[in-house]
Amino acid sequence: MEIEQRISELGITLPAPAGPGALYVPVKRLGQGLYVSGHIPMRDGKPVYTGKAGSERSLEYAQEAARLCVINMLASLKAYAGNLDQVKGVVKLLAFVNSEVGFDRQHLVVNAASRLLMDIFGEAEGAHARSAVGTNQLPMDVTVEIEGIFELREL
């Protein structure tokens, strides 16, 4: 099954990719690797999931933020590659969760991002190395920021 078809079957519509909010590029290629800059839960140019995971924001809220980060990453990948079917799979994610002191479920927040990528790329190509880090603050007070490394198919 093709990647773009899987995304459609999951009921996901990729947004227009957001431009960088600072001095960086959204995607940088090195050989067959695509390094994707940190993406945040934005919709129509505005952050839609803000606040700290813990008592301020629920685990489920933070998981939805993580899913939106992945959707936004995929939009940037598609803009770079022209078609997500050119992307073979996921290599690694690095995720930051804006966390209250004592919140220790960052790994469960990021599971939502990992699950979505496995649903899209399949268990083998969607499985990836990963780090989930709690932090005391993220840009624009967003709840989650995720960056990734993806592999292009051999052409």
PDB file of N, CA, C and O in Angstrom, residues 69-146:
ATOM      1  N   CYS A  69       1.866  17.185  15.584  1.00  0.00           N
ATOM      2  CA  CYS A  69       3.271  17.417  15.224  1.00  0.00           C
ATOM      3  C   CYS A  69       3.682  16.501  14.078  1.00  0.00           C
ATOM      4  O   CYS A  69       4.329  16.945  13.117  1.00  0.00           O
ATOM      5  N   VAL A  70       3.309  15.231  14.148  1.00  0.00           N
ATOM      6  CA  VAL A  70       3.652  14.267  13.095  1.00  0.00           C
ATOM      7  C   VAL A  70       2.978  14.649  11.783  1.00  0.00           C
ATOM      8  O   VAL A  70       3.603  14.611  10.715  1.00  0.00           O
ATOM      9  N   ILE A  71       1.718  15.015  11.835  1.00  0.00           N
ATOM     10  CA  ILE A  71       1.003  15.419  10.620  1.00  0.00           C
ATOM     11  C   ILE A  71       1.708  16.608   9.973  1.00  0.00           C
ATOM     12  O   ILE A  71       1.908  16.644   8.753  1.00  0.00           O
ATOM     13  N   ASN A  72       2.133  17.559  10.775  1.00  0.00           N
ATOM     14  CA  ASN A  72       2.848  18.719  10.245  1.00  0.00           C
ATOM     15  C   ASN A  72       4.218  18.342   9.691  1.00  0.00           C
ATOM     16  O   ASN A  72       4.660  18.887   8.674  1.00  0.00           O
ATOM     17  N   MET A  73       4.894  17.382  10.339  1.00  0.00           N
ATOM     18  CA  MET A  73       6.165  16.890   9.808  1.00  0.00           C
ATOM     19  C   MET A  73       5.965  16.245   8.441  1.00  0.00           C
ATOM     20  O   MET A  73       6.758  16.463   7.517  1.00  0.00           O
ATOM     21  N   LEU A  74       4.915  15.445   8.324  1.00  0.00           N
ATOM     22  CA  LEU A  74       4.641  14.775   7.055  1.00  0.00           C
ATOM     23  C   LEU A  74       4.334  15.787   5.956  1.00  0.00           C
ATOM     24  O   LEU A  74       4.722  15.594   4.801  1.00  0.00           O
ATOM     25  N   ALA A  75       3.666  16.877   6.298  1.00  0.00           N
ATOM     26  CA  ALA A  75       3.400  17.934   5.314  1.00  0.00           C
ATOM     27  C   ALA A  75       4.715  18.533   4.809  1.00  0.00           C
ATOM     28  O   ALA A  75       4.879  18.767   3.611  1.00  0.00           O
ATOM     29  N   SER A  76       5.653  18.761   5.715  1.00  0.00           N
ATOM     30  CA  SER A  76       6.960  19.285   5.308  1.00  0.00           C
ATOM     31  C   SER A  76       7.732  18.272   4.468  1.00  0.00           C
ATOM     32  O   SER A  76       8.387  18.638   3.481  1.00  0.00           O
ATOM     33  N   LEU A  77       7.666  16.994   4.848  1.00  0.00           N
ATOM     34  CA  LEU A  77       8.327  15.952   4.061  1.00  0.00           C
ATOM     35  C   LEU A  77       7.750  15.874   2.650  1.00  0.00           C
ATOM     36  O   LEU A  77       8.484  15.747   1.669  1.00  0.00           O
ATOM     37  N   LYS A  78       6.431  15.954   2.563  1.00  0.00           N
ATOM     38  CA  LYS A  78       5.789  15.891   1.244  1.00  0.00           C
ATOM     39  C   LYS A  78       6.210  17.090   0.394  1.00  0.00           C
ATOM     40  O   LYS A  78       6.503  16.939  -0.793  1.00  0.00           O
ATOM     41  N   ALA A  79       6.250  18.258   0.988  1.00  0.00           N
ATOM     42  CA  ALA A  79       6.663  19.454   0.245  1.00  0.00           C
ATOM     43  C   ALA A  79       8.101  19.303  -0.257  1.00  0.00           C
ATOM     44  O   ALA A  79       8.426  19.707  -1.368  1.00  0.00           O
ATOM     45  N   TYR A  80       8.946  18.682   0.545  1.00  0.00           N
ATOM     46  CA  TYR A  80      10.346  18.508   0.157  1.00  0.00           C
ATOM     47  C   TYR A  80      10.497  17.423  -0.915  1.00  0.00           C
ATOM     48  O   TYR A  80      11.159  17.624  -1.932  1.00  0.00           O
ATOM     49  N   ALA A  81       9.881  16.260  -0.671  1.00  0.00           N
ATOM     50  CA  ALA A  81      10.077  15.099  -1.548  1.00  0.00           C
ATOM     51  C   ALA A  81       9.150  15.099  -2.759  1.00  0.00           C
ATOM     52  O   ALA A  81       9.397  14.374  -3.718  1.00  0.00           O
ATOM     53  N   GLY A  82       8.075  15.883  -2.700  1.00  0.00           N
ATOM     54  CA  GLY A  82       7.110  15.904  -3.790  1.00  0.00           C
ATOM     55  C   GLY A  82       6.007  14.887  -3.624  1.00  0.00           C
ATOM     56  O   GLY A  82       4.891  15.073  -4.086  1.00  0.00           O
ATOM     57  N   ASN A  83       6.319  13.782  -2.950  1.00  0.00           N
ATOM     58  CA  ASN A  83       5.356  12.698  -2.751  1.00  0.00           C
ATOM     59  C   ASN A  83       5.866  11.852  -1.590  1.00  0.00           C
ATOM     60  O   ASN A  83       7.032  11.450  -1.588  1.00  0.00           O
ATOM     61  N   LEU A  84       5.019  11.561  -0.642  1.00  0.00           N
ATOM     62  CA  LEU A  84       5.462  10.773   0.520  1.00  0.00           C
ATOM     63  C   LEU A  84       5.777   9.326   0.165  1.00  0.00           C
ATOM     64  O   LEU A  84       6.412   8.624   0.949  1.00  0.00           O
ATOM     65  N   ASP A  85       5.358   8.883  -1.007  1.00  0.00           N
ATOM     66  CA  ASP A  85       5.714   7.530  -1.426  1.00  0.00           C
ATOM     67  C   ASP A  85       7.209   7.408  -1.699  1.00  0.00           C
ATOM     68  O   ASP A  85       7.730   6.301  -1.819  1.00  0.00           O
ATOM     69  N   GLN A  86       7.917   8.532  -1.774  1.00  0.00           N
ATOM     70  CA  GLN A  86       9.372   8.537  -1.907  1.00  0.00           C
ATOM     71  C   GLN A  86      10.067   8.248  -0.577  1.00  0.00           C
ATOM     72  O   GLN A  86      11.261   7.990  -0.536  1.00  0.00           O
ATOM     73  N   VAL A  87       9.314   8.324   0.527  1.00  0.00           N
ATOM     74  CA  VAL A  87       9.879   8.113   1.857  1.00  0.00           C
ATOM     75  C   VAL A  87       9.726   6.640   2.221  1.00  0.00           C
ATOM     76  O   VAL A  87       8.613   6.109   2.254  1.00  0.00           O
ATOM     77  N   LYS A  88      10.843   5.986   2.499  1.00  0.00           N
ATOM     78  CA  LYS A  88      10.832   4.556   2.824  1.00  0.00           C
ATOM     79  C   LYS A  88      10.327   4.303   4.235  1.00  0.00           C
ATOM     80  O   LYS A  88       9.554   3.383   4.482  1.00  0.00           O
ATOM     81  N   GLY A  89      10.787   5.123   5.200  1.00  0.00           N
ATOM     82  CA  GLY A  89      10.369   4.876   6.571  1.00  0.00           C
ATOM     83  C   GLY A  89      10.981   5.850   7.553  1.00  0.00           C
ATOM     84  O   GLY A  89      11.653   6.813   7.178  1.00  0.00           O
ATOM     85  N   VAL A  90      10.732   5.566   8.813  1.00  0.00           N
ATOM     86  CA  VAL A  90      11.151   6.426   9.921  1.00  0.00           C
ATOM     87  C   VAL A  90      12.395   5.828  10.561  1.00  0.00           C
ATOM     88  O   VAL A  90      12.438   4.623  10.839  1.00  0.00           O
ATOM     89  N   VAL A  91      13.396   6.653  10.815  1.00  0.00           N
ATOM     90  CA  VAL A  91      14.625   6.206  11.464  1.00  0.00           C
ATOM     91  C   VAL A  91      14.598   6.561  12.948  1.00  0.00           C
ATOM     92  O   VAL A  91      14.812   5.707  13.803  1.00  0.00           O
ATOM     93  N   LYS A  92      14.304   7.834  13.270  1.00  0.00           N
ATOM     94  CA  LYS A  92      14.380   8.275  14.667  1.00  0.00           C
ATOM     95  C   LYS A  92      13.496   9.479  14.901  1.00  0.00           C
ATOM     96  O   LYS A  92      13.338  10.319  14.030  1.00  0.00           O
ATOM     97  N   LEU A  93      12.920   9.549  16.097  1.00  0.00           N
ATOM     98  CA  LEU A  93      12.209  10.734  16.567  1.00  0.00           C
ATOM     99  C   LEU A  93      12.886  11.253  17.824  1.00  0.00           C
ATOM    100  O   LEU A  93      13.346  10.465  18.655  1.00  0.00           O
ATOM    101  N   LEU A  94      12.909  12.555  17.956  1.00  0.00           N
ATOM    102  CA  LEU A  94      13.315  13.213  19.196  1.00  0.00           C
ATOM    103  C   LEU A  94      12.159  14.129  19.571  1.00  0.00           C
ATOM    104  O   LEU A  94      11.815  15.041  18.805  1.00  0.00           O
ATOM    105  N   ALA A  95      11.542  13.852  20.705  1.00  0.00           N
ATOM    106  CA  ALA A  95      10.352  14.589  21.111  1.00  0.00           C
ATOM    107  C   ALA A  95      10.568  15.273  22.443  1.00  0.00           C
ATOM    108  O   ALA A  95      11.184  14.715  23.359  1.00  0.00           O
ATOM    109  N   PHE A  96      10.053  16.490  22.539  1.00  0.00           N
ATOM    110  CA  PHE A  96      10.099  17.280  23.761  1.00  0.00           C
ATOM    111  C   PHE A  96       8.674  17.518  24.225  1.00  0.00           C
ATOM    112  O   PHE A  96       7.822  17.936  23.430  1.00  0.00           O
ATOM    113  N   VAL A  97       8.427  17.264  25.492  1.00  0.00           N
ATOM    114  CA  VAL A  97       7.103  17.465  26.071  1.00  0.00           C
ATOM    115  C   VAL A  97       7.208  18.540  27.139  1.00  0.00           C
ATOM    116  O   VAL A  97       7.977  18.394  28.107  1.00  0.00           O
ATOM    117  N   ASN A  98       6.463  19.615  26.970  1.00  0.00           N
ATOM    118  CA  ASN A  98       6.384  20.702  27.939  1.00  0.00           C
ATOM    119  C   ASN A  98       5.706  20.121  29.183  1.00  0.00           C
ATOM    120  O   ASN A  98       4.523  19.802  29.149  1.00  0.00           O
ATOM    121  N   SER A  99       6.457  19.954  30.255  1.00  0.00           N
ATOM    122  CA  SER A  99       5.988  19.164  31.394  1.00  0.00           C
ATOM    123  C   SER A  99       6.030  19.920  32.710  1.00  0.00           C
ATOM    124  O   SER A  99       6.989  20.644  32.994  1.00  0.00           O
ATOM    125  N   GLU A 100       4.998  19.698  33.505  1.00  0.00           N
ATOM    126  CA  GLU A 100       5.018  20.183  34.880  1.00  0.00           C
ATOM    127  C   GLU A 100       6.006  19.339  35.678  1.00  0.00           C
ATOM    128  O   GLU A 100       6.274  18.179  35.331  1.00  0.00           O
ATOM    129  N   VAL A 101       6.531  19.887  36.743  1.00  0.00           N
ATOM    130  CA  VAL A 101       7.397  19.120  37.643  1.00  0.00           C
ATOM    131  C   VAL A 101       6.601  17.915  38.132  1.00  0.00           C
ATOM    132  O   VAL A 101       5.441  18.034  38.518  1.00  0.00           O
ATOM    133  N   GLY A 102       7.198  16.756  38.065  1.00  0.00           N
ATOM    134  CA  GLY A 102       6.554  15.533  38.522  1.00  0.00           C
ATOM    135  C   GLY A 102       5.867  14.744  37.423  1.00  0.00           C
ATOM    136  O   GLY A 102       5.549  13.577  37.613  1.00  0.00           O
ATOM    137  N   PHE A 103       5.625  15.339  36.256  1.00  0.00           N
ATOM    138  CA  PHE A 103       5.032  14.597  35.148  1.00  0.00           C
ATOM    139  C   PHE A 103       6.091  13.679  34.567  1.00  0.00           C
ATOM    140  O   PHE A 103       7.159  14.129  34.159  1.00  0.00           O
ATOM    141  N   ASP A 104       5.810  12.380  34.546  1.00  0.00           N
ATOM    142  CA  ASP A 104       6.822  11.409  34.111  1.00  0.00           C
ATOM    143  C   ASP A 104       6.307  10.465  33.020  1.00  0.00           C
ATOM    144  O   ASP A 104       6.785   9.348  32.883  1.00  0.00           O
ATOM    145  N   ARG A 105       5.347  10.923  32.231  1.00  0.00           N
ATOM    146  CA  ARG A 105       4.763  10.058  31.198  1.00  0.00           C
ATOM    147  C   ARG A 105       5.039  10.571  29.780  1.00  0.00           C
ATOM    148  O   ARG A 105       4.246  10.368  28.874  1.00  0.00           O
ATOM    149  N   GLN A 106       6.189  11.219  29.627  1.00  0.00           N
ATOM    150  CA  GLN A 106       6.563  11.719  28.305  1.00  0.00           C
ATOM    151  C   GLN A 106       6.564  10.587  27.278  1.00  0.00           C
ATOM    152  O   GLN A 106       6.154  10.782  26.132  1.00  0.00           O
ATOM    153  N   HIS A 107       7.028   9.419  27.688  1.00  0.00           N
ATOM    154  CA  HIS A 107       7.076   8.278  26.767  1.00  0.00           C
ATOM    155  C   HIS A 107       5.681   7.902  26.269  1.00  0.00           C
ATOM    156  O   HIS A 107       5.509   7.495  25.120  1.00  0.00           O
ATOM    157  N   LEU A 108       4.664   8.066  27.116  1.00  0.00           N
ATOM    158  CA  LEU A 108       3.296   7.751  26.699  1.00  0.00           C
ATOM    159  C   LEU A 108       2.737   8.835  25.779  1.00  0.00           C
ATOM    160  O   LEU A 108       1.945   8.542  24.877  1.00  0.00           O
ATOM    161  N   VAL A 109       3.139  10.077  25.993  1.00  0.00           N
ATOM    162  CA  VAL A 109       2.750  11.156  25.081  1.00  0.00           C
ATOM    163  C   VAL A 109       3.272  10.841  23.682  1.00  0.00           C
ATOM    164  O   VAL A 109       2.544  10.870  22.684  1.00  0.00           O
ATOM    165  N   VAL A 110       4.538  10.497  23.604  1.00  0.00           N
ATOM    166  CA  VAL A 110       5.188  10.298  22.313  1.00  0.00           C
ATOM    167  C   VAL A 110       4.758   8.991  21.655  1.00  0.00           C
ATOM    168  O   VAL A 110       4.858   8.838  20.436  1.00  0.00           O
ATOM    169  N   ASN A 111       4.225   8.054  22.436  1.00  0.00           N
ATOM    170  CA  ASN A 111       3.670   6.837  21.840  1.00  0.00           C
ATOM    171  C   ASN A 111       2.607   7.164  20.794  1.00  0.00           C
ATOM    172  O   ASN A 111       2.469   6.444  19.798  1.00  0.00           O
ATOM    173  N   ALA A 112       1.853   8.245  20.993  1.00  0.00           N
ATOM    174  CA  ALA A 112       0.820   8.621  20.022  1.00  0.00           C
ATOM    175  C   ALA A 112       1.455   8.968  18.676  1.00  0.00           C
ATOM    176  O   ALA A 112       0.922   8.609  17.620  1.00  0.00           O
ATOM    177  N   ALA A 113       2.582   9.653  18.698  1.00  0.00           N
ATOM    178  CA  ALA A 113       3.300   9.981  17.464  1.00  0.00           C
ATOM    179  C   ALA A 113       3.860   8.710  16.825  1.00  0.00           C
ATOM    180  O   ALA A 113       3.737   8.498  15.612  1.00  0.00           O
ATOM    181  N   SER A 114       4.468   7.865  17.639  1.00  0.00           N
ATOM    182  CA  SER A 114       5.043   6.614  17.135  1.00  0.00           C
ATOM    183  C   SER A 114       3.970   5.719  16.522  1.00  0.00           C
ATOM    184  O   SER A 114       4.162   5.143  15.444  1.00  0.00           O
ATOM    185  N   ARG A 115       2.834   5.596  17.200  1.00  0.00           N
ATOM    186  CA  ARG A 115       1.744   4.750  16.699  1.00  0.00           C
ATOM    187  C   ARG A 115       1.247   5.256  15.349  1.00  0.00           C
ATOM    188  O   ARG A 115       1.011   4.470  14.423  1.00  0.00           O
ATOM    189  N   LEU A 116       1.084   6.574  15.225  1.00  0.00           N
ATOM    190  CA  LEU A 116       0.614   7.131  13.962  1.00  0.00           C
ATOM    191  C   LEU A 116       1.597   6.824  12.840  1.00  0.00           C
ATOM    192  O   LEU A 116       1.191   6.420  11.741  1.00  0.00           O
ATOM    193  N   LEU A 117       2.878   6.964  13.094  1.00  0.00           N
ATOM    194  CA  LEU A 117       3.874   6.672  12.066  1.00  0.00           C
ATOM    195  C   LEU A 117       3.887   5.188  11.695  1.00  0.00           C
ATOM    196  O   LEU A 117       4.030   4.842  10.526  1.00  0.00           O
ATOM    197  N   MET A 118       3.689   4.304  12.664  1.00  0.00           N
ATOM    198  CA  MET A 118       3.623   2.875  12.352  1.00  0.00           C
ATOM    199  C   MET A 118       2.358   2.549  11.580  1.00  0.00           C
ATOM    200  O   MET A 118       2.372   1.692  10.689  1.00  0.00           O
ATOM    201  N   ASP A 119       1.259   3.233  11.895  1.00  0.00           N
ATOM    202  CA  ASP A 119       0.025   3.027  11.135  1.00  0.00           C
ATOM    203  C   ASP A 119       0.194   3.480   9.684  1.00  0.00           C
ATOM    204  O   ASP A 119      -0.378   2.884   8.778  1.00  0.00           O
ATOM    205  N   ILE A 120       0.961   4.510   9.461  1.00  0.00           N
ATOM    206  CA  ILE A 120       1.149   5.047   8.120  1.00  0.00           C
ATOM    207  C   ILE A 120       2.199   4.257   7.330  1.00  0.00           C
ATOM    208  O   ILE A 120       1.962   3.859   6.196  1.00  0.00           O
ATOM    209  N   PHE A 121       3.356   4.006   7.930  1.00  0.00           N
ATOM    210  CA  PHE A 121       4.461   3.371   7.211  1.00  0.00           C
ATOM    211  C   PHE A 121       4.509   1.857   7.377  1.00  0.00           C
ATOM    212  O   PHE A 121       5.329   1.197   6.755  1.00  0.00           O
ATOM    213  N   GLY A 122       3.646   1.307   8.224  1.00  0.00           N
ATOM    214  CA  GLY A 122       3.670  -0.118   8.511  1.00  0.00           C
ATOM    215  C   GLY A 122       4.581  -0.390   9.691  1.00  0.00           C
ATOM    216  O   GLY A 122       5.409   0.438  10.074  1.00  0.00           O
ATOM    217  N   GLU A 123       4.410  -1.550  10.283  1.00  0.00           N
ATOM    218  CA  GLU A 123       5.170  -1.891  11.491  1.00  0.00           C
ATOM    219  C   GLU A 123       6.674  -1.907  11.246  1.00  0.00           C
ATOM    220  O   GLU A 123       7.446  -1.422  12.059  1.00  0.00           O
ATOM    221  N   ALA A 124       7.120  -2.450  10.117  1.00  0.00           N
ATOM    222  CA  ALA A 124       8.562  -2.578   9.867  1.00  0.00           C
ATOM    223  C   ALA A 124       9.202  -1.228   9.566  1.00  0.00           C
ATOM    224  O   ALA A 124      10.181  -0.840  10.212  1.00  0.00           O
ATOM    225  N   GLU A 125       8.670  -0.498   8.608  1.00  0.00           N
ATOM    226  CA  GLU A 125       9.286   0.773   8.199  1.00  0.00           C
ATOM    227  C   GLU A 125       8.881   1.931   9.104  1.00  0.00           C
ATOM    228  O   GLU A 125       9.531   2.970   9.116  1.00  0.00           O
ATOM    229  N   GLY A 126       7.821   1.751   9.862  1.00  0.00           N
ATOM    230  CA  GLY A 126       7.392   2.795  10.794  1.00  0.00           C
ATOM    231  C   GLY A 126       8.072   2.715  12.144  1.00  0.00           C
ATOM    232  O   GLY A 126       8.143   3.695  12.879  1.00  0.00           O
ATOM    233  N   ALA A 127       8.586   1.525  12.490  1.00  0.00           N
ATOM    234  CA  ALA A 127       9.295   1.364  13.768  1.00  0.00           C
ATOM    235  C   ALA A 127      10.572   2.206  13.727  1.00  0.00           C
ATOM    236  O   ALA A 127      11.238   2.296  12.698  1.00  0.00           O
ATOM    237  N   HIS A 128      10.910   2.818  14.853  1.00  0.00           N
ATOM    238  CA  HIS A 128      12.011   3.769  14.855  1.00  0.00           C
ATOM    239  C   HIS A 128      12.667   3.858  16.229  1.00  0.00           C
ATOM    240  O   HIS A 128      12.073   3.499  17.238  1.00  0.00           O
ATOM    241  N   ALA A 129      13.884   4.362  16.233  1.00  0.00           N
ATOM    242  CA  ALA A 129      14.539   4.729  17.489  1.00  0.00           C
ATOM    243  C   ALA A 129      13.872   6.019  17.961  1.00  0.00           C
ATOM    244  O   ALA A 129      13.305   6.771  17.170  1.00  0.00           O
ATOM    245  N   ARG A 130      13.954   6.287  19.290  1.00  0.00           N
ATOM    246  CA  ARG A 130      13.206   7.438  19.788  1.00  0.00           C
ATOM    247  C   ARG A 130      13.720   7.900  21.132  1.00  0.00           C
ATOM    248  O   ARG A 130      14.192   7.113  21.940  1.00  0.00           O
ATOM    249  N   SER A 131      13.597   9.206  21.355  1.00  0.00           N
ATOM    250  CA  SER A 131      13.834   9.789  22.674  1.00  0.00           C
ATOM    251  C   SER A 131      12.640  10.665  23.006  1.00  0.00           C
ATOM    252  O   SER A 131      12.140  11.391  22.136  1.00  0.00           O
ATOM    253  N   ALA A 132      12.184  10.599  24.247  1.00  0.00           N
ATOM    254  CA  ALA A 132      11.077  11.430  24.729  1.00  0.00           C
ATOM    255  C   ALA A 132      11.589  12.179  25.955  1.00  0.00           C
ATOM    256  O   ALA A 132      11.906  11.565  26.972  1.00  0.00           O
ATOM    257  N   VAL A 133      11.665  13.501  25.842  1.00  0.00           N
ATOM    258  CA  VAL A 133      12.293  14.322  26.863  1.00  0.00           C
ATOM    259  C   VAL A 133      11.276  15.291  27.454  1.00  0.00           C
ATOM    260  O   VAL A 133      10.539  15.949  26.713  1.00  0.00           O
ATOM    261  N   GLY A 134      11.260  15.397  28.762  1.00  0.00           N
ATOM    262  CA  GLY A 134      10.450  16.411  29.426  1.00  0.00           C
ATOM    263  C   GLY A 134      11.251  17.690  29.550  1.00  0.00           C
ATOM    264  O   GLY A 134      12.453  17.654  29.814  1.00  0.00           O
ATOM    265  N   THR A 135      10.585  18.814  29.316  1.00  0.00           N
ATOM    266  CA  THR A 135      11.245  20.107  29.414  1.00  0.00           C
ATOM    267  C   THR A 135      10.320  21.089  30.125  1.00  0.00           C
ATOM    268  O   THR A 135       9.114  20.881  30.168  1.00  0.00           O
ATOM    269  N   ASN A 136      10.900  22.152  30.657  1.00  0.00           N
ATOM    270  CA  ASN A 136      10.089  23.106  31.407  1.00  0.00           C
ATOM    271  C   ASN A 136       9.442  24.166  30.527  1.00  0.00           C
ATOM    272  O   ASN A 136       8.580  24.896  30.992  1.00  0.00           O
ATOM    273  N   GLN A 137       9.825  24.271  29.240  1.00  0.00           N
ATOM    274  CA  GLN A 137       9.229  25.279  28.368  1.00  0.00           C
ATOM    275  C   GLN A 137       9.555  24.969  26.922  1.00  0.00           C
ATOM    276  O   GLN A 137      10.646  24.492  26.621  1.00  0.00           O
ATOM    277  N   LEU A 138       8.595  25.244  26.043  1.00  0.00           N
ATOM    278  CA  LEU A 138       8.801  25.121  24.603  1.00  0.00           C
ATOM    279  C   LEU A 138       8.370  26.427  23.934  1.00  0.00           C
ATOM    280  O   LEU A 138       7.626  27.212  24.523  1.00  0.00           O
ATOM    281  N   PRO A 139       8.834  26.674  22.703  1.00  0.00           N
ATOM    282  CA  PRO A 139       8.447  27.903  22.009  1.00  0.00           C
ATOM    283  C   PRO A 139       6.926  28.075  21.962  1.00  0.00           C
ATOM    284  O   PRO A 139       6.191  27.108  21.751  1.00  0.00           O
ATOM    285  N   MET A 140       6.479  29.283  22.155  1.00  0.00           N
ATOM    286  CA  MET A 140       5.055  29.647  22.111  1.00  0.00           C
ATOM    287  C   MET A 140       4.216  28.840  23.100  1.00  0.00           C
ATOM    288  O   MET A 140       3.023  28.677  22.916  1.00  0.00           O
ATOM    289  N   ASP A 141       4.864  28.285  24.121  1.00  0.00           N
ATOM    290  CA  ASP A 141       4.199  27.500  25.160  1.00  0.00           C
ATOM    291  C   ASP A 141       3.481  26.267  24.612  1.00  0.00           C
ATOM    292  O   ASP A 141       2.542  25.761  25.213  1.00  0.00           O
ATOM    293  N   VAL A 142       3.928  25.753  23.442  1.00  0.00           N
ATOM    294  CA  VAL A 142       3.291  24.553  22.904  1.00  0.00           C
ATOM    295  C   VAL A 142       3.552  23.370  23.826  1.00  0.00           C
ATOM    296  O   VAL A 142       4.508  23.355  24.600  1.00  0.00           O
ATOM    297  N   THR A 143       2.704  22.375  23.722  1.00  0.00           N
ATOM    298  CA  THR A 143       2.780  21.203  24.601  1.00  0.00           C
ATOM    299  C   THR A 143       3.831  20.201  24.142  1.00  0.00           C
ATOM    300  O   THR A 143       4.451  19.537  24.972  1.00  0.00           O
ATOM    301  N   VAL A 144       4.045  20.096  22.828  1.00  0.00           N
ATOM    302  CA  VAL A 144       4.976  19.096  22.286  1.00  0.00           C
ATOM    303  C   VAL A 144       5.718  19.686  21.085  1.00  0.00           C
ATOM    304  O   VAL A 144       5.144  20.466  20.321  1.00  0.00           O
ATOM    305  N   GLU A 145       6.974  19.276  20.922  1.00  0.00           N
ATOM    306  CA  GLU A 145       7.741  19.545  19.706  1.00  0.00           C
ATOM    307  C   GLU A 145       8.461  18.260  19.333  1.00  0.00           C
ATOM    308  O   GLU A 145       9.042  17.597  20.195  1.00  0.00           O
ATOM    309  N   ILE A 146       8.403  17.903  18.044  1.00  0.00           N
ATOM    310  CA  ILE A 146       9.018  16.655  17.591  1.00  0.00           C
ATOM    311  C   ILE A 146       9.845  16.909  16.331  1.00  0.00           C
ATOM    312  O   ILE A 146       9.400  17.578  15.407  1.00  0.00           O
TER     313      ILE A 146
END
